[in-house]
Amino acid sequence: MNGAKSVPRLALFDIDGTLLNEPSSEKRFMLWLFLKGRIDPIRLLAYALFALRHFPRYGPGVFAKNKSLLWRRTVSSVEELAREWAAGGLEKALCGPCLERLRTHQQAGDIVVLLSGTPRVLADAIADRLGVDHVVATECALRAGRYGFAPPIVHRVGEDKLASARDLCARFETTLANSAAYGNSLSDLPLLGACGAPVAVNPDSALAAIAGERGWEVIGSPARGRIRASA
């Protein structure tokens, strides 16, 4: 033995559309709150006002930035609600093949991270149910321990997700070349393209086409992507 230090391997999992089947965790959670009678007219109005105010800046993407259905809720109360939601049937919404791959990484001793654009409070609840220790997700605007009426401080999609992955590599003293990444949409392309083992999970047509061209592993059905690529 030469005594060389082994380099840890990261396994970076997107949540929405990847580890969790569509609809997204946020949509599932908000529907659950609505059915529980936990979204009042004031928060519905806040949601509409946020969309009107920020549409000139974000366009159709304003809905991904809109967290105002949580407006003025305390962090602790939302954490409790998120845990209750995740305990009430999350397993049925998981993508089986992707979950199996996550378990394989855990058994191999890899560092599994949920790296997602979903709000951190939901990603934490999902991680707790799956026994995942590391979470990097969207950080919502807070004020005095309550959710605010503002866009997220950090929305971990696209290049922001890639930047977060680089920070993780520095933290765990490894490299993206030594990491696996799982994603489902074109917004995951910056991260997938930078990692040594990119995996497209039930990819949308655009990502499926790119995965096919680059020879990436695909989990699930890339049928729409093949049609688009051949066209």
PDB file of C-alpha atoms in Angstrom:
ATOM      1  CA  MET A   1       0.000   0.000   0.000  1.00  0.00           C
ATOM      2  CA  ASN A   2       1.276   3.475  -0.900  1.00  0.00           C
ATOM      3  CA  GLY A   3      -0.808   5.266   1.728  1.00  0.00           C
ATOM      4  CA  ALA A   4      -2.491   7.519  -0.846  1.00  0.00           C
ATOM      5  CA  LYS A   5      -5.649   9.170   0.374  1.00  0.00           C
ATOM      6  CA  SER A   6      -8.764   7.951  -1.437  1.00  0.00           C
ATOM      7  CA  VAL A   7     -10.867  10.638  -3.076  1.00  0.00           C
ATOM      8  CA  PRO A   8     -14.530  10.552  -2.034  1.00  0.00           C
ATOM      9  CA  ARG A   9     -17.195  10.273  -4.700  1.00  0.00           C
ATOM     10  CA  LEU A  10     -20.222  12.527  -4.744  1.00  0.00           C
ATOM     11  CA  ALA A  11     -23.628  11.388  -5.987  1.00  0.00           C
ATOM     12  CA  LEU A  12     -25.737  14.475  -6.690  1.00  0.00           C
ATOM     13  CA  PHE A  13     -29.480  13.903  -7.043  1.00  0.00           C
ATOM     14  CA  ASP A  14     -32.006  16.368  -8.368  1.00  0.00           C
ATOM     15  CA  ILE A  15     -35.433  15.894  -6.756  1.00  0.00           C
ATOM     16  CA  ASP A  16     -38.285  17.099  -8.960  1.00  0.00           C
ATOM     17  CA  GLY A  17     -38.827  14.892 -11.997  1.00  0.00           C
ATOM     18  CA  THR A  18     -35.746  12.863 -11.070  1.00  0.00           C
ATOM     19  CA  LEU A  19     -35.915  11.290  -7.639  1.00  0.00           C
ATOM     20  CA  LEU A  20     -39.562  12.309  -7.345  1.00  0.00           C
ATOM     21  CA  ASN A  21     -41.982  11.757 -10.203  1.00  0.00           C
ATOM     22  CA  GLU A  22     -43.896  14.756 -11.538  1.00  0.00           C
ATOM     23  CA  PRO A  23     -45.619  16.858 -10.306  1.00  0.00           C
ATOM     24  CA  SER A  24     -42.897  18.580  -8.335  1.00  0.00           C
ATOM     25  CA  SER A  25     -42.446  18.345  -4.583  1.00  0.00           C
ATOM     26  CA  GLU A  26     -43.504  21.974  -4.234  1.00  0.00           C
ATOM     27  CA  LYS A  27     -46.732  21.447  -6.187  1.00  0.00           C
ATOM     28  CA  ARG A  28     -47.479  18.308  -4.206  1.00  0.00           C
ATOM     29  CA  PHE A  29     -46.871  20.115  -0.931  1.00  0.00           C
ATOM     30  CA  MET A  30     -49.001  23.124  -1.869  1.00  0.00           C
ATOM     31  CA  LEU A  31     -51.858  20.885  -2.989  1.00  0.00           C
ATOM     32  CA  TRP A  32     -51.579  19.001   0.300  1.00  0.00           C
ATOM     33  CA  LEU A  33     -51.748  22.303   2.207  1.00  0.00           C
ATOM     34  CA  PHE A  34     -54.779  23.383   0.175  1.00  0.00           C
ATOM     35  CA  LEU A  35     -56.617  20.124   0.818  1.00  0.00           C
ATOM     36  CA  LYS A  36     -55.796  20.472   4.508  1.00  0.00           C
ATOM     37  CA  GLY A  37     -57.309  23.952   4.510  1.00  0.00           C
ATOM     38  CA  ARG A  38     -53.932  25.514   5.326  1.00  0.00           C
ATOM     39  CA  ILE A  39     -53.837  28.078   2.502  1.00  0.00           C
ATOM     40  CA  ASP A  40     -56.050  31.049   3.283  1.00  0.00           C
ATOM     41  CA  PRO A  41     -57.325  33.763   0.872  1.00  0.00           C
ATOM     42  CA  ILE A  42     -54.671  36.238   2.027  1.00  0.00           C
ATOM     43  CA  ARG A  43     -51.858  33.954   0.864  1.00  0.00           C
ATOM     44  CA  LEU A  44     -53.642  33.284  -2.425  1.00  0.00           C
ATOM     45  CA  LEU A  45     -53.791  37.035  -2.938  1.00  0.00           C
ATOM     46  CA  ALA A  46     -50.114  37.337  -2.033  1.00  0.00           C
ATOM     47  CA  TYR A  47     -49.310  34.655  -4.623  1.00  0.00           C
ATOM     48  CA  ALA A  48     -51.171  36.586  -7.325  1.00  0.00           C
ATOM     49  CA  LEU A  49     -49.586  39.897  -6.357  1.00  0.00           C
ATOM     50  CA  PHE A  50     -46.096  38.396  -6.406  1.00  0.00           C
ATOM     51  CA  ALA A  51     -46.686  37.069  -9.932  1.00  0.00           C
ATOM     52  CA  LEU A  52     -47.883  40.456 -11.168  1.00  0.00           C
ATOM     53  CA  ARG A  53     -45.045  42.325  -9.510  1.00  0.00           C
ATOM     54  CA  HIS A  54     -42.213  40.104 -10.709  1.00  0.00           C
ATOM     55  CA  PHE A  55     -43.470  38.986 -14.120  1.00  0.00           C
ATOM     56  CA  PRO A  56     -41.587  41.781 -15.933  1.00  0.00           C
ATOM     57  CA  ARG A  57     -38.343  40.449 -14.454  1.00  0.00           C
ATOM     58  CA  TYR A  58     -38.839  36.682 -14.671  1.00  0.00           C
ATOM     59  CA  GLY A  59     -41.504  36.208 -17.354  1.00  0.00           C
ATOM     60  CA  PRO A  60     -43.097  32.726 -17.269  1.00  0.00           C
ATOM     61  CA  GLY A  61     -40.395  31.674 -14.799  1.00  0.00           C
ATOM     62  CA  VAL A  62     -42.045  33.837 -12.148  1.00  0.00           C
ATOM     63  CA  PHE A  63     -44.014  30.856 -10.849  1.00  0.00           C
ATOM     64  CA  ALA A  64     -40.823  28.974  -9.993  1.00  0.00           C
ATOM     65  CA  LYS A  65     -39.703  32.024  -7.994  1.00  0.00           C
ATOM     66  CA  ASN A  66     -43.045  32.476  -6.235  1.00  0.00           C
ATOM     67  CA  LYS A  67     -42.902  31.119  -2.668  1.00  0.00           C
ATOM     68  CA  SER A  68     -45.496  33.512  -1.281  1.00  0.00           C
ATOM     69  CA  LEU A  69     -47.964  30.756  -0.360  1.00  0.00           C
ATOM     70  CA  LEU A  70     -45.597  30.344   2.601  1.00  0.00           C
ATOM     71  CA  TRP A  71     -45.648  34.082   3.351  1.00  0.00           C
ATOM     72  CA  ARG A  72     -45.479  34.945   7.065  1.00  0.00           C
ATOM     73  CA  ARG A  73     -45.417  31.316   8.178  1.00  0.00           C
ATOM     74  CA  THR A  74     -42.716  30.597  10.723  1.00  0.00           C
ATOM     75  CA  VAL A  75     -39.819  28.415   9.682  1.00  0.00           C
ATOM     76  CA  SER A  76     -40.571  25.919  12.445  1.00  0.00           C
ATOM     77  CA  SER A  77     -44.238  25.585  11.457  1.00  0.00           C
ATOM     78  CA  VAL A  78     -43.363  24.901   7.815  1.00  0.00           C
ATOM     79  CA  GLU A  79     -40.736  22.367   8.871  1.00  0.00           C
ATOM     80  CA  GLU A  80     -43.393  20.525  10.872  1.00  0.00           C
ATOM     81  CA  LEU A  81     -45.864  20.626   7.971  1.00  0.00           C
ATOM     82  CA  ALA A  82     -43.203  19.404   5.528  1.00  0.00           C
ATOM     83  CA  ARG A  83     -42.357  16.435   7.740  1.00  0.00           C
ATOM     84  CA  GLU A  84     -46.046  15.554   8.030  1.00  0.00           C
ATOM     85  CA  TRP A  85     -46.459  15.808   4.260  1.00  0.00           C
ATOM     86  CA  ALA A  86     -43.405  13.647   3.554  1.00  0.00           C
ATOM     87  CA  ALA A  87     -44.581  10.985   6.004  1.00  0.00           C
ATOM     88  CA  GLY A  88     -47.972  10.771   4.337  1.00  0.00           C
ATOM     89  CA  GLY A  89     -47.147   8.897   1.164  1.00  0.00           C
ATOM     90  CA  LEU A  90     -43.889  10.236  -0.238  1.00  0.00           C
ATOM     91  CA  GLU A  91     -42.701   6.713  -1.053  1.00  0.00           C
ATOM     92  CA  LYS A  92     -45.500   6.285  -3.604  1.00  0.00           C
ATOM     93  CA  ALA A  93     -44.298   9.346  -5.510  1.00  0.00           C
ATOM     94  CA  LEU A  94     -40.655   8.283  -5.798  1.00  0.00           C
ATOM     95  CA  CYS A  95     -39.079   7.150  -9.051  1.00  0.00           C
ATOM     96  CA  GLY A  96     -38.221   3.524  -8.273  1.00  0.00           C
ATOM     97  CA  PRO A  97     -35.178   3.096 -10.560  1.00  0.00           C
ATOM     98  CA  CYS A  98     -33.665   6.373  -9.384  1.00  0.00           C
ATOM     99  CA  LEU A  99     -34.258   5.469  -5.741  1.00  0.00           C
ATOM    100  CA  GLU A 100     -32.503   2.132  -6.355  1.00  0.00           C
ATOM    101  CA  ARG A 101     -29.512   4.006  -7.747  1.00  0.00           C
ATOM    102  CA  LEU A 102     -29.454   6.256  -4.679  1.00  0.00           C
ATOM    103  CA  ARG A 103     -29.402   3.183  -2.439  1.00  0.00           C
ATOM    104  CA  THR A 104     -26.567   1.737  -4.511  1.00  0.00           C
ATOM    105  CA  HIS A 105     -24.497   4.866  -3.929  1.00  0.00           C
ATOM    106  CA  GLN A 106     -25.243   4.755  -0.212  1.00  0.00           C
ATOM    107  CA  GLN A 107     -24.169   1.114   0.003  1.00  0.00           C
ATOM    108  CA  ALA A 108     -20.962   1.926  -1.877  1.00  0.00           C
ATOM    109  CA  GLY A 109     -20.105   4.577   0.697  1.00  0.00           C
ATOM    110  CA  ASP A 110     -20.475   7.492  -1.710  1.00  0.00           C
ATOM    111  CA  ILE A 111     -21.481  10.921  -0.401  1.00  0.00           C
ATOM    112  CA  VAL A 112     -25.113  11.295  -1.456  1.00  0.00           C
ATOM    113  CA  VAL A 113     -26.446  14.836  -1.745  1.00  0.00           C
ATOM    114  CA  LEU A 114     -29.901  16.083  -2.672  1.00  0.00           C
ATOM    115  CA  LEU A 115     -29.061  19.081  -4.863  1.00  0.00           C
ATOM    116  CA  SER A 116     -32.324  20.659  -5.915  1.00  0.00           C
ATOM    117  CA  GLY A 117     -34.252  23.764  -6.862  1.00  0.00           C
ATOM    118  CA  THR A 118     -37.039  22.820  -4.474  1.00  0.00           C
ATOM    119  CA  PRO A 119     -37.255  24.840  -1.235  1.00  0.00           C
ATOM    120  CA  ARG A 120     -34.803  23.667   1.402  1.00  0.00           C
ATOM    121  CA  VAL A 121     -37.570  22.842   3.881  1.00  0.00           C
ATOM    122  CA  LEU A 122     -39.069  20.271   1.483  1.00  0.00           C
ATOM    123  CA  ALA A 123     -35.702  18.852   0.468  1.00  0.00           C
ATOM    124  CA  ASP A 124     -34.824  18.376   4.152  1.00  0.00           C
ATOM    125  CA  ALA A 125     -38.086  16.511   4.793  1.00  0.00           C
ATOM    126  CA  ILE A 126     -37.469  14.242   1.802  1.00  0.00           C
ATOM    127  CA  ALA A 127     -33.864  13.629   2.854  1.00  0.00           C
ATOM    128  CA  ASP A 128     -34.987  12.632   6.348  1.00  0.00           C
ATOM    129  CA  ARG A 129     -37.349  10.027   4.900  1.00  0.00           C
ATOM    130  CA  LEU A 130     -34.634   8.616   2.645  1.00  0.00           C
ATOM    131  CA  GLY A 131     -31.776   8.650   5.142  1.00  0.00           C
ATOM    132  CA  VAL A 132     -29.752  11.185   3.153  1.00  0.00           C
ATOM    133  CA  ASP A 133     -27.432  13.334   5.257  1.00  0.00           C
ATOM    134  CA  HIS A 134     -26.592  16.157   2.867  1.00  0.00           C
ATOM    135  CA  VAL A 135     -28.983  18.662   1.297  1.00  0.00           C
ATOM    136  CA  VAL A 136     -28.335  21.739  -0.825  1.00  0.00           C
ATOM    137  CA  ALA A 137     -31.539  23.337  -2.065  1.00  0.00           C
ATOM    138  CA  THR A 138     -33.260  26.639  -2.746  1.00  0.00           C
ATOM    139  CA  GLU A 139     -32.987  29.140   0.085  1.00  0.00           C
ATOM    140  CA  CYS A 140     -36.196  31.132   0.487  1.00  0.00           C
ATOM    141  CA  ALA A 141     -36.277  34.726   1.671  1.00  0.00           C
ATOM    142  CA  LEU A 142     -36.845  34.962   5.426  1.00  0.00           C
ATOM    143  CA  ARG A 143     -37.536  37.826   7.792  1.00  0.00           C
ATOM    144  CA  ALA A 144     -37.493  37.488  11.575  1.00  0.00           C
ATOM    145  CA  GLY A 145     -37.918  33.711  11.355  1.00  0.00           C
ATOM    146  CA  ARG A 146     -40.807  33.881   8.891  1.00  0.00           C
ATOM    147  CA  TYR A 147     -41.064  33.361   5.141  1.00  0.00           C
ATOM    148  CA  GLY A 148     -40.987  36.636   3.260  1.00  0.00           C
ATOM    149  CA  PHE A 149     -42.609  38.179   0.200  1.00  0.00           C
ATOM    150  CA  ALA A 150     -39.576  38.088  -2.060  1.00  0.00           C
ATOM    151  CA  PRO A 151     -37.845  35.826  -4.593  1.00  0.00           C
ATOM    152  CA  PRO A 152     -35.508  33.135  -3.249  1.00  0.00           C
ATOM    153  CA  ILE A 153     -32.125  34.238  -1.997  1.00  0.00           C
ATOM    154  CA  VAL A 154     -30.514  31.387  -3.931  1.00  0.00           C
ATOM    155  CA  HIS A 155     -32.497  29.375  -6.487  1.00  0.00           C
ATOM    156  CA  ARG A 156     -30.461  26.261  -7.200  1.00  0.00           C
ATOM    157  CA  VAL A 157     -31.141  25.659 -10.851  1.00  0.00           C
ATOM    158  CA  GLY A 158     -28.938  25.892 -13.930  1.00  0.00           C
ATOM    159  CA  GLU A 159     -25.606  27.587 -13.307  1.00  0.00           C
ATOM    160  CA  ASP A 160     -26.440  28.151  -9.630  1.00  0.00           C
ATOM    161  CA  LYS A 161     -26.778  24.400  -9.181  1.00  0.00           C
ATOM    162  CA  LEU A 162     -23.407  23.877 -10.850  1.00  0.00           C
ATOM    163  CA  ALA A 163     -21.817  26.488  -8.574  1.00  0.00           C
ATOM    164  CA  SER A 164     -23.249  24.672  -5.562  1.00  0.00           C
ATOM    165  CA  ALA A 165     -21.787  21.404  -6.820  1.00  0.00           C
ATOM    166  CA  ARG A 166     -18.364  23.013  -7.074  1.00  0.00           C
ATOM    167  CA  ASP A 167     -18.712  24.240  -3.495  1.00  0.00           C
ATOM    168  CA  LEU A 168     -19.546  20.683  -2.429  1.00  0.00           C
ATOM    169  CA  CYS A 169     -16.444  19.368  -4.180  1.00  0.00           C
ATOM    170  CA  ALA A 170     -14.313  21.866  -2.271  1.00  0.00           C
ATOM    171  CA  ARG A 171     -16.020  20.920   0.985  1.00  0.00           C
ATOM    172  CA  PHE A 172     -15.479  17.186   0.532  1.00  0.00           C
ATOM    173  CA  GLU A 173     -12.096  17.496  -1.212  1.00  0.00           C
ATOM    174  CA  THR A 174     -13.123  15.833  -4.434  1.00  0.00           C
ATOM    175  CA  THR A 175     -13.846  16.844  -8.040  1.00  0.00           C
ATOM    176  CA  LEU A 176     -16.776  16.976 -10.411  1.00  0.00           C
ATOM    177  CA  ALA A 177     -14.912  14.524 -12.620  1.00  0.00           C
ATOM    178  CA  ASN A 178     -15.184  12.067  -9.731  1.00  0.00           C
ATOM    179  CA  SER A 179     -18.897  12.753  -9.211  1.00  0.00           C
ATOM    180  CA  ALA A 180     -22.164  11.339 -10.502  1.00  0.00           C
ATOM    181  CA  ALA A 181     -25.124  13.613 -11.190  1.00  0.00           C
ATOM    182  CA  TYR A 182     -28.768  12.791 -11.840  1.00  0.00           C
ATOM    183  CA  GLY A 183     -31.207  15.182 -13.516  1.00  0.00           C
ATOM    184  CA  ASN A 184     -34.254  15.234 -15.748  1.00  0.00           C
ATOM    185  CA  SER A 185     -34.420  18.563 -17.557  1.00  0.00           C
ATOM    186  CA  LEU A 186     -32.442  20.965 -19.674  1.00  0.00           C
ATOM    187  CA  SER A 187     -31.905  23.159 -16.597  1.00  0.00           C
ATOM    188  CA  ASP A 188     -29.731  20.334 -15.213  1.00  0.00           C
ATOM    189  CA  LEU A 189     -27.454  20.401 -18.250  1.00  0.00           C
ATOM    190  CA  PRO A 190     -24.699  22.624 -16.770  1.00  0.00           C
ATOM    191  CA  LEU A 191     -24.245  20.221 -13.860  1.00  0.00           C
ATOM    192  CA  LEU A 192     -24.604  17.027 -15.884  1.00  0.00           C
ATOM    193  CA  GLY A 193     -22.125  18.256 -18.470  1.00  0.00           C
ATOM    194  CA  ALA A 194     -19.527  19.020 -15.800  1.00  0.00           C
ATOM    195  CA  CYS A 195     -19.691  15.676 -13.970  1.00  0.00           C
ATOM    196  CA  GLY A 196     -17.807  12.523 -14.784  1.00  0.00           C
ATOM    197  CA  ALA A 197     -20.887  10.308 -14.589  1.00  0.00           C
ATOM    198  CA  PRO A 198     -23.981  12.170 -15.839  1.00  0.00           C
ATOM    199  CA  VAL A 199     -27.292  10.312 -15.756  1.00  0.00           C
ATOM    200  CA  ALA A 200     -30.505  11.567 -17.364  1.00  0.00           C
ATOM    201  CA  VAL A 201     -33.583  10.327 -15.486  1.00  0.00           C
ATOM    202  CA  ASN A 202     -36.881  10.296 -17.394  1.00  0.00           C
ATOM    203  CA  PRO A 203     -35.427  13.195 -19.385  1.00  0.00           C
ATOM    204  CA  ASP A 204     -37.451  15.818 -21.173  1.00  0.00           C
ATOM    205  CA  SER A 205     -37.100  15.836 -24.938  1.00  0.00           C
ATOM    206  CA  ALA A 206     -34.305  18.413 -25.046  1.00  0.00           C
ATOM    207  CA  LEU A 207     -32.154  16.668 -22.449  1.00  0.00           C
ATOM    208  CA  ALA A 208     -32.864  13.244 -23.957  1.00  0.00           C
ATOM    209  CA  ALA A 209     -31.562  14.431 -27.305  1.00  0.00           C
ATOM    210  CA  ILE A 210     -28.351  15.752 -25.753  1.00  0.00           C
ATOM    211  CA  ALA A 211     -27.892  12.608 -23.659  1.00  0.00           C
ATOM    212  CA  GLY A 212     -28.203  10.515 -26.802  1.00  0.00           C
ATOM    213  CA  GLU A 213     -25.670  12.625 -28.682  1.00  0.00           C
ATOM    214  CA  ARG A 214     -23.145  12.484 -25.827  1.00  0.00           C
ATOM    215  CA  GLY A 215     -23.672   8.838 -24.909  1.00  0.00           C
ATOM    216  CA  TRP A 216     -24.874   9.503 -21.369  1.00  0.00           C
ATOM    217  CA  GLU A 217     -26.655   6.895 -19.329  1.00  0.00           C
ATOM    218  CA  VAL A 218     -30.440   7.255 -19.350  1.00  0.00           C
ATOM    219  CA  ILE A 219     -32.776   5.878 -16.691  1.00  0.00           C
ATOM    220  CA  GLY A 220     -36.420   5.721 -17.670  1.00  0.00           C
ATOM    221  CA  SER A 221     -38.026   6.608 -20.978  1.00  0.00           C
ATOM    222  CA  PRO A 222     -36.298   8.994 -23.369  1.00  0.00           C
ATOM    223  CA  ALA A 223     -38.825   8.278 -26.109  1.00  0.00           C
ATOM    224  CA  ARG A 224     -39.820  11.896 -26.715  1.00  0.00           C
ATOM    225  CA  GLY A 225     -36.161  12.870 -26.875  1.00  0.00           C
ATOM    226  CA  ARG A 226     -35.448  10.260 -29.534  1.00  0.00           C
ATOM    227  CA  ILE A 227     -38.310  11.542 -31.668  1.00  0.00           C
ATOM    228  CA  ARG A 228     -37.059  15.101 -31.397  1.00  0.00           C
ATOM    229  CA  ALA A 229     -33.460  14.137 -32.069  1.00  0.00           C
ATOM    230  CA  SER A 230     -34.334  12.146 -35.187  1.00  0.00           C
ATOM    231  CA  ALA A 231     -36.518  14.983 -36.450  1.00  0.00           C
TER     232      ALA A 231
END
